[in-house]
Amino acid sequence: MTSTTTGSAKGAAASTAPLIDIGIGAGDRKQIADGLSRFLADAYTLYLKTHNFHWNVTGPMFNALHGMFETQYTEQWTALDEVAERIRALGFNAPGSYAEFTRLSSIAEEPGLGDTADWREMVRQLTVGNEAVCRTARAVLKVADAAGDDPSVDLLTQRLQVHEKYAWMLRSLLQ
């Protein structure tokens, strides 16, 4: 009978997940995850805006912008998953609803530009949006770096390179 009881106890203990011990304290992990959640909200809002403009761009720059926007939103979509998975690896739930993204994002939603939207206004908004994503990434990067969270620092550094490049390319169209 003792072996059955011990076996059951071991089985119960084995099914319980151990506490997270990745070398970053719980408080730091929470602060980084909160920052990454804000970054995810900004990135998702920018993704939606980019996809919207891909669908609705018109005018003499249609072909160039339609293709550019598609390239950007496709790349952004893949990156969203990496950010959400990093939040999960730190032990927290990633935001995943429009309500959460709206609450967390620094990028204002500007629904439906309608038929009056000029391609220049779309490009301007995406330039500003990419720069907002960069500012959020930099703020979180500082927190992650101070906590020794190299994977988050690496992820944010890669995203900064992409969004700075997008901002430069978009701004160049307006000069």
Tab-separated table of N, CA, C and O in Angstrom, residues 39-54 67-85 101 107 122-123 125-134 155 158-170:
chain	number	residue	atom	x	y	z
A	39	PHE	N	4.136	46.827	-26.439
A	39	PHE	CA	4.781	46.734	-27.752
A	39	PHE	C	3.930	45.904	-28.706
A	39	PHE	O	3.736	46.282	-29.868
A	40	LEU	N	3.402	44.780	-28.229
A	40	LEU	CA	2.549	43.926	-29.052
A	40	LEU	C	1.310	44.690	-29.500
A	40	LEU	O	0.894	44.588	-30.661
A	41	ALA	N	0.725	45.464	-28.602
A	41	ALA	CA	-0.465	46.254	-28.946
A	41	ALA	C	-0.136	47.290	-30.023
A	41	ALA	O	-0.898	47.467	-30.981
A	42	ASP	N	0.993	47.964	-29.891
A	42	ASP	CA	1.408	48.927	-30.916
A	42	ASP	C	1.654	48.221	-32.248
A	42	ASP	O	1.215	48.676	-33.305
A	43	ALA	N	2.379	47.114	-32.190
A	43	ALA	CA	2.717	46.383	-33.411
A	43	ALA	C	1.461	45.843	-34.093
A	43	ALA	O	1.352	45.871	-35.332
A	44	TYR	N	0.504	45.364	-33.311
A	44	TYR	CA	-0.726	44.832	-33.892
A	44	TYR	C	-1.565	45.953	-34.503
A	44	TYR	O	-2.130	45.792	-35.590
A	45	THR	N	-1.640	47.072	-33.827
A	45	THR	CA	-2.384	48.223	-34.357
A	45	THR	C	-1.756	48.696	-35.664
A	45	THR	O	-2.469	48.984	-36.632
A	46	LEU	N	-0.436	48.743	-35.713
A	46	LEU	CA	0.255	49.133	-36.946
A	46	LEU	C	0.020	48.100	-38.043
A	46	LEU	O	-0.196	48.458	-39.207
A	47	TYR	N	0.052	46.821	-37.689
A	47	TYR	CA	-0.234	45.764	-38.658
A	47	TYR	C	-1.614	45.979	-39.286
A	47	TYR	O	-1.765	45.937	-40.505
A	48	LEU	N	-2.632	46.202	-38.452
A	48	LEU	CA	-3.992	46.406	-38.964
A	48	LEU	C	-4.063	47.618	-39.882
A	48	LEU	O	-4.701	47.578	-40.941
A	49	LYS	N	-3.412	48.687	-39.482
A	49	LYS	CA	-3.428	49.910	-40.278
A	49	LYS	C	-2.734	49.677	-41.624
A	49	LYS	O	-3.231	50.105	-42.671
A	50	THR	N	-1.613	48.985	-41.591
A	50	THR	CA	-0.880	48.695	-42.828
A	50	THR	C	-1.712	47.822	-43.756
A	50	THR	O	-1.774	48.064	-44.971
A	51	HIS	N	-2.360	46.823	-43.204
A	51	HIS	CA	-3.194	45.931	-44.012
A	51	HIS	C	-4.388	46.702	-44.596
A	51	HIS	O	-4.730	46.535	-45.776
A	52	ASN	N	-5.013	47.538	-43.793
A	52	ASN	CA	-6.114	48.374	-44.244
A	52	ASN	C	-5.678	49.250	-45.427
A	52	ASN	O	-6.380	49.333	-46.442
A	53	PHE	N	-4.533	49.873	-45.305
A	53	PHE	CA	-4.062	50.754	-46.374
A	53	PHE	C	-3.692	49.956	-47.624
A	53	PHE	O	-3.865	50.441	-48.743
A	54	HIS	N	-3.200	48.756	-47.454
A	54	HIS	CA	-2.937	47.873	-48.594
A	54	HIS	C	-4.225	47.653	-49.388
A	54	HIS	O	-4.233	47.714	-50.611
A	67	GLY	N	2.044	46.910	-53.129
A	67	GLY	CA	3.081	45.890	-52.913
A	67	GLY	C	3.906	46.142	-51.670
A	67	GLY	O	4.198	45.203	-50.909
A	68	MET	N	4.284	47.385	-51.425
A	68	MET	CA	5.084	47.720	-50.242
A	68	MET	C	4.299	47.416	-48.969
A	68	MET	O	4.834	46.816	-48.036
A	69	PHE	N	3.046	47.831	-48.930
A	69	PHE	CA	2.231	47.587	-47.744
A	69	PHE	C	2.063	46.088	-47.500
A	69	PHE	O	2.101	45.627	-46.364
A	70	GLU	N	1.886	45.316	-48.566
A	70	GLU	CA	1.738	43.869	-48.407
A	70	GLU	C	3.007	43.249	-47.825
A	70	GLU	O	2.938	42.405	-46.927
A	71	THR	N	4.147	43.650	-48.326
A	71	THR	CA	5.415	43.145	-47.796
A	71	THR	C	5.537	43.464	-46.311
A	71	THR	O	5.914	42.609	-45.506
A	72	GLN	N	5.177	44.692	-45.951
A	72	GLN	CA	5.310	45.111	-44.560
A	72	GLN	C	4.322	44.382	-43.651
A	72	GLN	O	4.702	43.874	-42.594
A	73	TYR	N	3.042	44.325	-44.028
A	73	TYR	CA	2.092	43.677	-43.114
A	73	TYR	C	2.345	42.181	-43.009
A	73	TYR	O	2.106	41.579	-41.951
A	74	THR	N	2.839	41.544	-44.051
A	74	THR	CA	3.148	40.111	-43.993
A	74	THR	C	4.278	39.858	-43.003
A	74	THR	O	4.202	38.945	-42.170
A	75	GLU	N	5.309	40.679	-43.060
A	75	GLU	CA	6.435	40.550	-42.134
A	75	GLU	C	5.978	40.845	-40.714
A	75	GLU	O	6.351	40.142	-39.763
A	76	GLN	N	5.157	41.862	-40.548
A	76	GLN	CA	4.670	42.242	-39.217
A	76	GLN	C	3.841	41.125	-38.593
A	76	GLN	O	3.941	40.866	-37.390
A	77	TRP	N	3.018	40.466	-39.404
A	77	TRP	CA	2.159	39.396	-38.896
A	77	TRP	C	2.987	38.295	-38.242
A	77	TRP	O	2.671	37.820	-37.147
A	78	THR	N	4.050	37.887	-38.894
A	78	THR	CA	4.914	36.834	-38.362
A	78	THR	C	5.568	37.281	-37.059
A	78	THR	O	5.666	36.502	-36.107
A	79	ALA	N	5.979	38.533	-37.002
A	79	ALA	CA	6.670	39.042	-35.819
A	79	ALA	C	5.748	39.113	-34.604
A	79	ALA	O	6.210	38.967	-33.468
A	80	LEU	N	4.467	39.338	-34.825
A	80	LEU	CA	3.527	39.410	-33.705
A	80	LEU	C	3.566	38.129	-32.878
A	80	LEU	O	3.537	38.171	-31.644
A	81	ASP	N	3.639	36.998	-33.541
A	81	ASP	CA	3.663	35.717	-32.859
A	81	ASP	C	4.903	35.586	-31.984
A	81	ASP	O	4.832	35.084	-30.859
A	82	GLU	N	6.042	36.047	-32.470
A	82	GLU	CA	7.284	35.970	-31.696
A	82	GLU	C	7.189	36.792	-30.413
A	82	GLU	O	7.657	36.364	-29.356
A	83	VAL	N	6.579	37.958	-30.514
A	83	VAL	CA	6.435	38.819	-29.340
A	83	VAL	C	5.501	38.165	-28.323
A	83	VAL	O	5.813	38.087	-27.129
A	84	ALA	N	4.360	37.678	-28.786
A	84	ALA	CA	3.405	37.027	-27.887
A	84	ALA	C	4.031	35.795	-27.223
A	84	ALA	O	3.835	35.564	-26.016
A	85	GLU	N	4.788	35.032	-27.970
A	85	GLU	CA	5.424	33.846	-27.401
A	85	GLU	C	6.494	34.210	-26.376
A	85	GLU	O	6.703	33.488	-25.400
A	101	PHE	N	-5.767	45.570	-26.964
A	101	PHE	CA	-4.838	46.297	-27.826
A	101	PHE	C	-5.149	47.788	-27.831
A	101	PHE	O	-4.239	48.615	-27.777
A	107	ILE	N	-0.686	53.968	-30.366
A	107	ILE	CA	-1.057	54.383	-31.722
A	107	ILE	C	-2.574	54.564	-31.768
A	107	ILE	O	-3.317	53.621	-31.492
A	122	MET	N	-1.841	58.123	-45.978
A	122	MET	CA	-1.583	56.747	-45.556
A	122	MET	C	-0.104	56.568	-45.216
A	122	MET	O	0.245	56.017	-44.166
A	123	VAL	N	0.753	57.038	-46.096
A	123	VAL	CA	2.200	56.902	-45.882
A	123	VAL	C	2.618	57.680	-44.638
A	123	VAL	O	3.419	57.199	-43.830
A	125	GLN	N	0.773	58.376	-41.977
A	125	GLN	CA	0.310	57.651	-40.792
A	125	GLN	C	1.170	56.417	-40.506
A	125	GLN	O	1.456	56.115	-39.341
A	126	LEU	N	1.573	55.717	-41.537
A	126	LEU	CA	2.411	54.528	-41.321
A	126	LEU	C	3.819	54.919	-40.864
A	126	LEU	O	4.430	54.196	-40.067
A	127	THR	N	4.318	56.042	-41.329
A	127	THR	CA	5.613	56.533	-40.858
A	127	THR	C	5.534	56.822	-39.364
A	127	THR	O	6.366	56.350	-38.574
A	128	VAL	N	4.523	57.571	-38.972
A	128	VAL	CA	4.320	57.914	-37.561
A	128	VAL	C	4.091	56.646	-36.736
A	128	VAL	O	4.626	56.515	-35.622
A	129	GLY	N	3.328	55.697	-37.261
A	129	GLY	CA	3.072	54.448	-36.551
A	129	GLY	C	4.321	53.621	-36.339
A	129	GLY	O	4.539	53.073	-35.250
A	130	ASN	N	5.155	53.512	-37.366
A	130	ASN	CA	6.405	52.758	-37.221
A	130	ASN	C	7.310	53.414	-36.184
A	130	ASN	O	7.972	52.728	-35.401
A	131	GLU	N	7.338	54.733	-36.159
A	131	GLU	CA	8.161	55.427	-35.171
A	131	GLU	C	7.616	55.230	-33.759
A	131	GLU	O	8.388	55.110	-32.804
A	132	ALA	N	6.290	55.173	-33.608
A	132	ALA	CA	5.695	54.897	-32.298
A	132	ALA	C	6.093	53.503	-31.813
A	132	ALA	O	6.427	53.322	-30.632
A	133	VAL	N	6.064	52.535	-32.709
A	133	VAL	CA	6.493	51.180	-32.361
A	133	VAL	C	7.954	51.200	-31.909
A	133	VAL	O	8.319	50.541	-30.923
A	134	CYS	N	8.783	51.968	-32.584
A	134	CYS	CA	10.200	52.082	-32.202
A	134	CYS	C	10.358	52.666	-30.798
A	134	CYS	O	11.164	52.166	-29.997
A	155	LEU	N	15.108	40.267	-29.431
A	155	LEU	CA	13.855	40.390	-30.164
A	155	LEU	C	13.536	41.857	-30.438
A	155	LEU	O	13.202	42.238	-31.571
A	158	GLN	N	15.895	43.442	-33.053
A	158	GLN	CA	15.508	43.046	-34.410
A	158	GLN	C	14.288	43.827	-34.884
A	158	GLN	O	14.232	44.292	-36.031
A	159	ARG	N	13.290	43.987	-34.007
A	159	ARG	CA	12.082	44.731	-34.385
A	159	ARG	C	12.397	46.205	-34.617
A	159	ARG	O	11.841	46.829	-35.513
A	160	LEU	N	13.296	46.768	-33.824
A	160	LEU	CA	13.704	48.158	-34.039
A	160	LEU	C	14.324	48.332	-35.425
A	160	LEU	O	14.020	49.308	-36.122
A	161	GLN	N	15.182	47.422	-35.811
A	161	GLN	CA	15.813	47.514	-37.129
A	161	GLN	C	14.768	47.512	-38.228
A	161	GLN	O	14.842	48.303	-39.170
A	162	VAL	N	13.777	46.660	-38.120
A	162	VAL	CA	12.733	46.556	-39.141
A	162	VAL	C	11.892	47.831	-39.181
A	162	VAL	O	11.683	48.418	-40.242
A	163	HIS	N	11.416	48.265	-38.019
A	163	HIS	CA	10.499	49.410	-38.004
A	163	HIS	C	11.212	50.728	-38.314
A	163	HIS	O	10.605	51.614	-38.923
A	164	GLU	N	12.472	50.853	-37.937
A	164	GLU	CA	13.229	52.044	-38.341
A	164	GLU	C	13.405	52.077	-39.856
A	164	GLU	O	13.295	53.131	-40.482
A	165	LYS	N	13.657	50.907	-40.447
A	165	LYS	CA	13.791	50.827	-41.896
A	165	LYS	C	12.480	51.179	-42.585
A	165	LYS	O	12.462	51.940	-43.555
A	166	TYR	N	11.365	50.636	-42.077
A	166	TYR	CA	10.062	50.957	-42.666
A	166	TYR	C	9.776	52.455	-42.573
A	166	TYR	O	9.293	53.064	-43.533
A	167	ALA	N	10.064	53.064	-41.431
A	167	ALA	CA	9.824	54.503	-41.260
A	167	ALA	C	10.659	55.304	-42.262
A	167	ALA	O	10.166	56.254	-42.877
A	168	TRP	N	11.904	54.916	-42.442
A	168	TRP	CA	12.789	55.596	-43.394
A	168	TRP	C	12.252	55.463	-44.818
A	168	TRP	O	12.174	56.453	-45.560
A	169	MET	N	11.874	54.257	-45.200
A	169	MET	CA	11.384	54.021	-46.569
A	169	MET	C	10.098	54.813	-46.814
A	169	MET	O	9.944	55.428	-47.886
A	170	LEU	N	9.200	54.787	-45.869
A	170	LEU	CA	7.939	55.505	-46.029
A	170	LEU	C	8.168	57.015	-46.072
A	170	LEU	O	7.604	57.722	-46.908
